Structure formats: structure tokens, C-alpha cells
């Protein structure tokens, strides 16, 4: 999936997609070890998808922290 498409999804759905991607990566690695995997590029694609999802989740986490900091510092003034 593209980053734009992923960023539109709610956080719980992104976390579910991350779990699915990890399962898919496990299965692909298992198939490669058994010699059944024909498209070895699919492992790279899934790893990149995992990185995209984790990046978006981290961006959201940092944005939430920034908002929390700005609201707490605004209350002190």
C-alpha cells in the first residue's frame, strides 16, 4: 500500500494491518526456506510495507505527544 492510503486509515486498523504483515512475512520466509517461494521480491515488498506502517504509527505518536506538551505548557502560563 502507499503511504497516502495508509495515513488515511485509523490507528486500530493500521495496527491490524501491521500484525497481518508480520504474519505474511513469517509465511514468506517459511516458504523460502522450504524452496516453495517463487517471487522472492515479495519479502522485500512486505518489509517495506511494515516500515511504512510503523513510520505512520510513530508519526501519530509523536504528534500526540506534541499536542499533550502544548496543552500542559499552555495551562502553566
N, CA, C and O atoms as a DFTB+ gen file, in Angstrom:
308 C
 N C O
     1  1       0.829      -1.180       0.000
     2  2       0.000       0.000       0.000
     3  2       0.875       1.245       0.000
     4  3       2.030       1.222       0.425
     5  1       0.306       2.297      -0.476
     6  2       1.019       3.560      -0.480
     7  2       0.861       4.262       0.859
     8  3      -0.081       4.004       1.608
     9  1       1.795       5.150       1.143
    10  2       1.764       5.870       2.413
    11  2       0.523       6.732       2.543
    12  3      -0.038       6.854       3.631
    13  1       0.097       7.324       1.455
    14  2      -1.102       8.172       1.496
    15  2      -2.325       7.364       1.896
    16  3      -3.138       7.807       2.707
    17  1      -2.445       6.184       1.325
    18  2      -3.582       5.321       1.645
    19  2      -3.528       4.879       3.107
    20  3      -4.551       4.830       3.791
    21  1      -2.332       4.562       3.570
    22  2      -2.185       4.100       4.943
    23  2      -2.453       5.213       5.944
    24  3      -3.029       4.968       7.004
    25  1      -2.043       6.427       5.620
    26  2      -2.210       7.524       6.574
    27  2      -3.674       7.898       6.773
    28  3      -4.019       8.538       7.767
    29  1      -4.531       7.510       5.845
    30  2      -5.961       7.799       5.973
    31  2      -6.673       6.805       6.889
    32  3      -7.792       7.060       7.336
    33  1      -6.029       5.678       7.167
    34  2      -6.650       4.635       7.986
    35  2      -6.560       4.985       9.468
    36  3      -5.600       5.627       9.896
    37  1      -7.549       4.570      10.250
    38  2      -7.475       4.797      11.700
    39  2      -6.390       3.919      12.329
    40  3      -5.998       2.901      11.759
    41  1      -5.920       4.314      13.479
    42  2      -4.813       3.630      14.145
    43  2      -5.093       2.149      14.421
    44  3      -4.214       1.325      14.169
    45  1      -6.272       1.772      14.925
    46  2      -6.500       0.333      15.161
    47  2      -6.406      -0.501      13.879
    48  3      -5.919      -1.631      13.899
    49  1      -6.870       0.061      12.783
    50  2      -6.791      -0.671      11.517
    51  2      -5.338      -0.791      11.053
    52  3      -4.946      -1.814      10.493
    53  1      -4.547       0.250      11.284
    54  2      -3.126       0.184      10.942
    55  2      -2.421      -0.888      11.770
    56  3      -1.590      -1.634      11.254
    57  1      -2.756      -0.957      13.044
    58  2      -2.146      -1.974      13.898
    59  2      -2.540      -3.374      13.444
    60  3      -1.729      -4.298      13.512
    61  1      -3.762      -3.536      12.988
    62  2      -4.199      -4.835      12.468
    63  2      -3.443      -5.176      11.187
    64  3      -3.036      -6.320      10.986
    65  1      -3.256      -4.181      10.324
    66  2      -2.502      -4.408       9.089
    67  2      -1.048      -4.753       9.401
    68  3      -0.436      -5.556       8.698
    69  1      -0.498      -4.151      10.447
    70  2       0.871      -4.453      10.850
    71  2       0.982      -5.908      11.305
    72  3       1.928      -6.605      10.937
    73  1       0.029      -6.360      12.094
    74  2       0.020      -7.764      12.522
    75  2      -0.079      -8.701      11.321
    76  3       0.625      -9.708      11.252
    77  1      -0.955      -8.365      10.379
    78  2      -1.109      -9.182       9.173
    79  2       0.182      -9.217       8.363
    80  3       0.559     -10.260       7.828
    81  1       0.852      -8.082       8.275
    82  2       2.091      -8.013       7.504
    83  2       3.178      -8.863       8.154
    84  3       3.936      -9.536       7.456
    85  1       3.259      -8.838       9.478
    86  2       4.243      -9.680      10.162
    87  2       3.945     -11.162       9.937
    88  3       4.867     -11.956       9.749
    89  1       2.673     -11.535       9.954
    90  2       2.303     -12.931       9.685
    91  2       2.677     -13.323       8.252
    92  3       3.206     -14.406       8.005
    93  1       2.388     -12.416       7.316
    94  2       2.713     -12.688       5.919
    95  2       4.222     -12.830       5.731
    96  3       4.675     -13.704       4.992
    97  1       5.000     -11.978       6.396
    98  2       6.451     -12.064       6.301
    99  2       6.948     -13.398       6.853
   100  3       7.837     -14.023       6.273
   101  1       6.384     -13.823       7.954
   102  2       6.756     -15.120       8.527
   103  2       6.479     -16.240       7.537
   104  3       7.326     -17.104       7.311
   105  1       5.289     -16.221       6.948
   106  2       4.920     -17.269       5.994
   107  2       5.816     -17.249       4.761
   108  3       6.199     -18.303       4.254
   109  1       6.152     -16.054       4.276
   110  2       7.023     -15.956       3.105
   111  2       8.414     -16.492       3.415
   112  3       9.010     -17.185       2.591
   113  1       8.930     -16.180       4.585
   114  2      10.252     -16.689       4.969
   115  2      10.222     -18.209       5.113
   116  3      11.178     -18.896       4.755
   117  1       9.132     -18.714       5.632
   118  2       8.978     -20.161       5.785
   119  2       8.944     -20.825       4.412
   120  3       9.580     -21.858       4.203
   121  1       8.204     -20.235       3.479
   122  2       8.132     -20.784       2.121
   123  2       9.500     -20.741       1.444
   124  3       9.876     -21.672       0.733
   125  1      10.246     -19.646       1.670
   126  2      11.569     -19.537       1.058
   127  2      12.493     -20.618       1.598
   128  3      13.271     -21.204       0.847
   129  1      12.412     -20.882       2.889
   130  2      13.263     -21.904       3.495
   131  2      12.940     -23.289       2.948
   132  3      13.822     -24.140       2.837
   133  1      11.675     -23.512       2.609
   134  2      11.271     -24.803       2.062
   135  2      11.502     -24.891       0.559
   136  3      11.363     -25.965      -0.027
   137  1      11.849     -23.785      -0.064
   138  2      12.076     -23.772      -1.501
   139  2      10.806     -23.641      -2.315
   140  3      10.815     -23.921      -3.514
   141  1       9.716     -23.224      -1.698
   142  2       8.437     -23.106      -2.395
   143  2       8.169     -21.698      -2.905
   144  3       7.243     -21.497      -3.691
   145  1       8.958     -20.719      -2.474
   146  2       8.702     -19.326      -2.828
   147  2       9.282     -19.030      -4.204
   148  3      10.480     -19.195      -4.432
   149  1       8.418     -18.589      -5.121
   150  2       8.893     -18.261      -6.465
   151  2       9.183     -16.771      -6.609
   152  3      10.101     -16.387      -7.333
   153  1       8.411     -15.931      -5.928
   154  2       8.594     -14.482      -6.016
   155  2       9.312     -13.997      -4.760
   156  3       8.673     -13.623      -3.776
   157  1      10.643     -14.005      -4.800
   158  2      11.408     -13.592      -3.626
   159  2      11.304     -12.095      -3.370
   160  3      11.604     -11.641      -2.266
   161  1      10.891     -11.331      -4.351
   162  2      10.727      -9.890      -4.177
   163  2       9.569      -9.570      -3.233
   164  3       9.497      -8.466      -2.692
   165  1       8.674     -10.516      -3.035
   166  2       7.533     -10.277      -2.151
   167  2       7.986     -10.070      -0.706
   168  3       7.325      -9.356       0.048
   169  1       9.093     -10.680      -0.313
   170  2       9.613     -10.471       1.040
   171  2      10.022      -9.014       1.215
   172  3       9.719      -8.395       2.235
   173  1      10.702      -8.476       0.231
   174  2      11.128      -7.075       0.280
   175  2       9.916      -6.144       0.315
   176  3       9.911      -5.152       1.045
   177  1       8.909      -6.461      -0.463
   178  2       7.701      -5.629      -0.512
   179  2       7.006      -5.594       0.842
   180  3       6.579      -4.531       1.294
   181  1       6.892      -6.742       1.488
   182  2       6.229      -6.814       2.790
   183  2       7.058      -6.078       3.843
   184  3       6.498      -5.391       4.698
   185  1       8.381      -6.213       3.791
   186  2       9.231      -5.494       4.743
   187  2       9.070      -3.991       4.590
   188  3       9.050      -3.269       5.587
   189  1       8.957      -3.516       3.378
   190  2       8.751      -2.082       3.144
   191  2       7.375      -1.645       3.633
   192  3       7.227      -0.549       4.173
   193  1       6.375      -2.492       3.448
   194  2       5.035      -2.178       3.963
   195  2       5.057      -2.057       5.488
   196  3       4.432      -1.162       6.056
   197  1       5.777      -2.959       6.137
   198  2       5.892      -2.905       7.593
   199  2       6.554      -1.597       8.016
   200  3       6.114      -0.951       8.967
   201  1       7.598      -1.214       7.317
   202  2       8.292       0.035       7.644
   203  2       7.376       1.240       7.453
   204  3       7.394       2.168       8.262
   205  1       6.584       1.232       6.395
   206  2       5.651       2.343       6.158
   207  2       4.632       2.456       7.295
   208  3       4.373       3.546       7.807
   209  1       4.069       1.332       7.673
   210  2       3.051       1.329       8.727
   211  2       3.655       1.796      10.046
   212  3       3.056       2.605      10.755
   213  1       4.843       1.288      10.377
   214  2       5.475       1.677      11.631
   215  2       5.836       3.159      11.634
   216  3       5.755       3.813      12.674
   217  1       6.229       3.689      10.489
   218  2       6.551       5.111      10.391
   219  2       5.320       5.960      10.649
   220  3       5.388       6.943      11.388
   221  1       4.206       5.596      10.057
   222  2       2.966       6.364      10.242
   223  2       2.503       6.289      11.695
   224  3       2.071       7.294      12.260
   225  1       2.590       5.111      12.299
   226  2       2.200       4.976      13.703
   227  2       3.093       5.830      14.601
   228  3       2.609       6.444      15.552
   229  1       4.378       5.871      14.308
   230  2       5.304       6.689      15.103
   231  2       5.019       8.176      14.911
   232  3       5.076       8.943      15.872
   233  1       4.715       8.589      13.694
   234  2       4.376       9.987      13.447
   235  2       3.153      10.391      14.256
   236  3       3.110      11.484      14.820
   237  1       2.171       9.521      14.312
   238  2       0.960       9.813      15.091
   239  2       1.277       9.891      16.580
   240  3       0.740      10.736      17.296
   241  1       2.150       9.005      17.036
   242  2       2.536       9.010      18.443
   243  2       3.248      10.315      18.805
   244  3       2.965      10.912      19.843
   245  1       4.161      10.750      17.955
   246  2       4.880      11.995      18.207
   247  2       3.952      13.201      18.143
   248  3       4.105      14.140      18.924
   249  1       3.003      13.184      17.232
   250  2       2.044      14.285      17.132
   251  2       1.190      14.362      18.393
   252  3       0.892      15.455      18.876
   253  1       0.798      13.221      18.923
   254  2       0.001      13.200      20.149
   255  2       0.815      13.728      21.327
   256  3       0.285      14.440      22.180
   257  1       2.096      13.382      21.377
   258  2       2.958      13.890      22.443
   259  2       3.120      15.399      22.341
   260  3       3.104      16.100      23.352
   261  1       3.274      15.891      21.134
   262  2       3.436      17.325      20.918
   263  2       2.187      18.079      21.349
   264  3       2.278      19.141      21.964
   265  1       1.036      17.535      21.029
   266  2      -0.229      18.163      21.438
   267  2      -0.352      18.147      22.960
   268  3      -0.785      19.129      23.563
   269  1       0.028      17.033      23.576
   270  2      -0.051      16.930      25.035
   271  2       0.893      17.927      25.703
   272  3       0.544      18.530      26.718
   273  1       2.073      18.099      25.145
   274  2       3.025      19.053      25.705
   275  2       2.532      20.481      25.558
   276  3       2.686      21.297      26.467
   277  1       1.944      20.777      24.421
   278  2       1.481      22.146      24.199
   279  2       0.293      22.477      25.095
   280  3       0.144      23.623      25.520
   281  1      -0.546      21.502      25.386
   282  2      -1.690      21.776      26.262
   283  2      -1.246      21.913      27.712
   284  3      -1.799      22.729      28.450
   285  1      -0.257      21.128      28.132
   286  2       0.204      21.241      29.517
   287  2       1.008      22.515      29.725
   288  3       0.896      23.138      30.780
   289  1       1.807      22.915      28.763
   290  2       2.569      24.154      28.912
   291  2       1.661      25.367      28.777
   292  3       1.966      26.427      29.324
   293  1       0.568      25.234      28.067
   294  2      -0.393      26.323      27.937
   295  2      -1.147      26.561      29.227
   296  3      -1.574      27.683      29.497
   297  1      -1.318      25.521      30.029
   298  2      -2.031      25.649      31.300
   299  2      -1.183      26.342      32.358
   300  3      -1.720      26.970      33.270
   301  1       0.126      26.233      32.246
   302  2       1.019      26.838      33.230
   303  2       1.095      28.349      33.090
   304  3       1.327      29.053      34.073
   305  1       0.909      28.838      31.911
   306  2       1.086      30.279      31.669
   307  2      -0.036      31.115      32.176
   308  3      -0.008      32.338      32.035
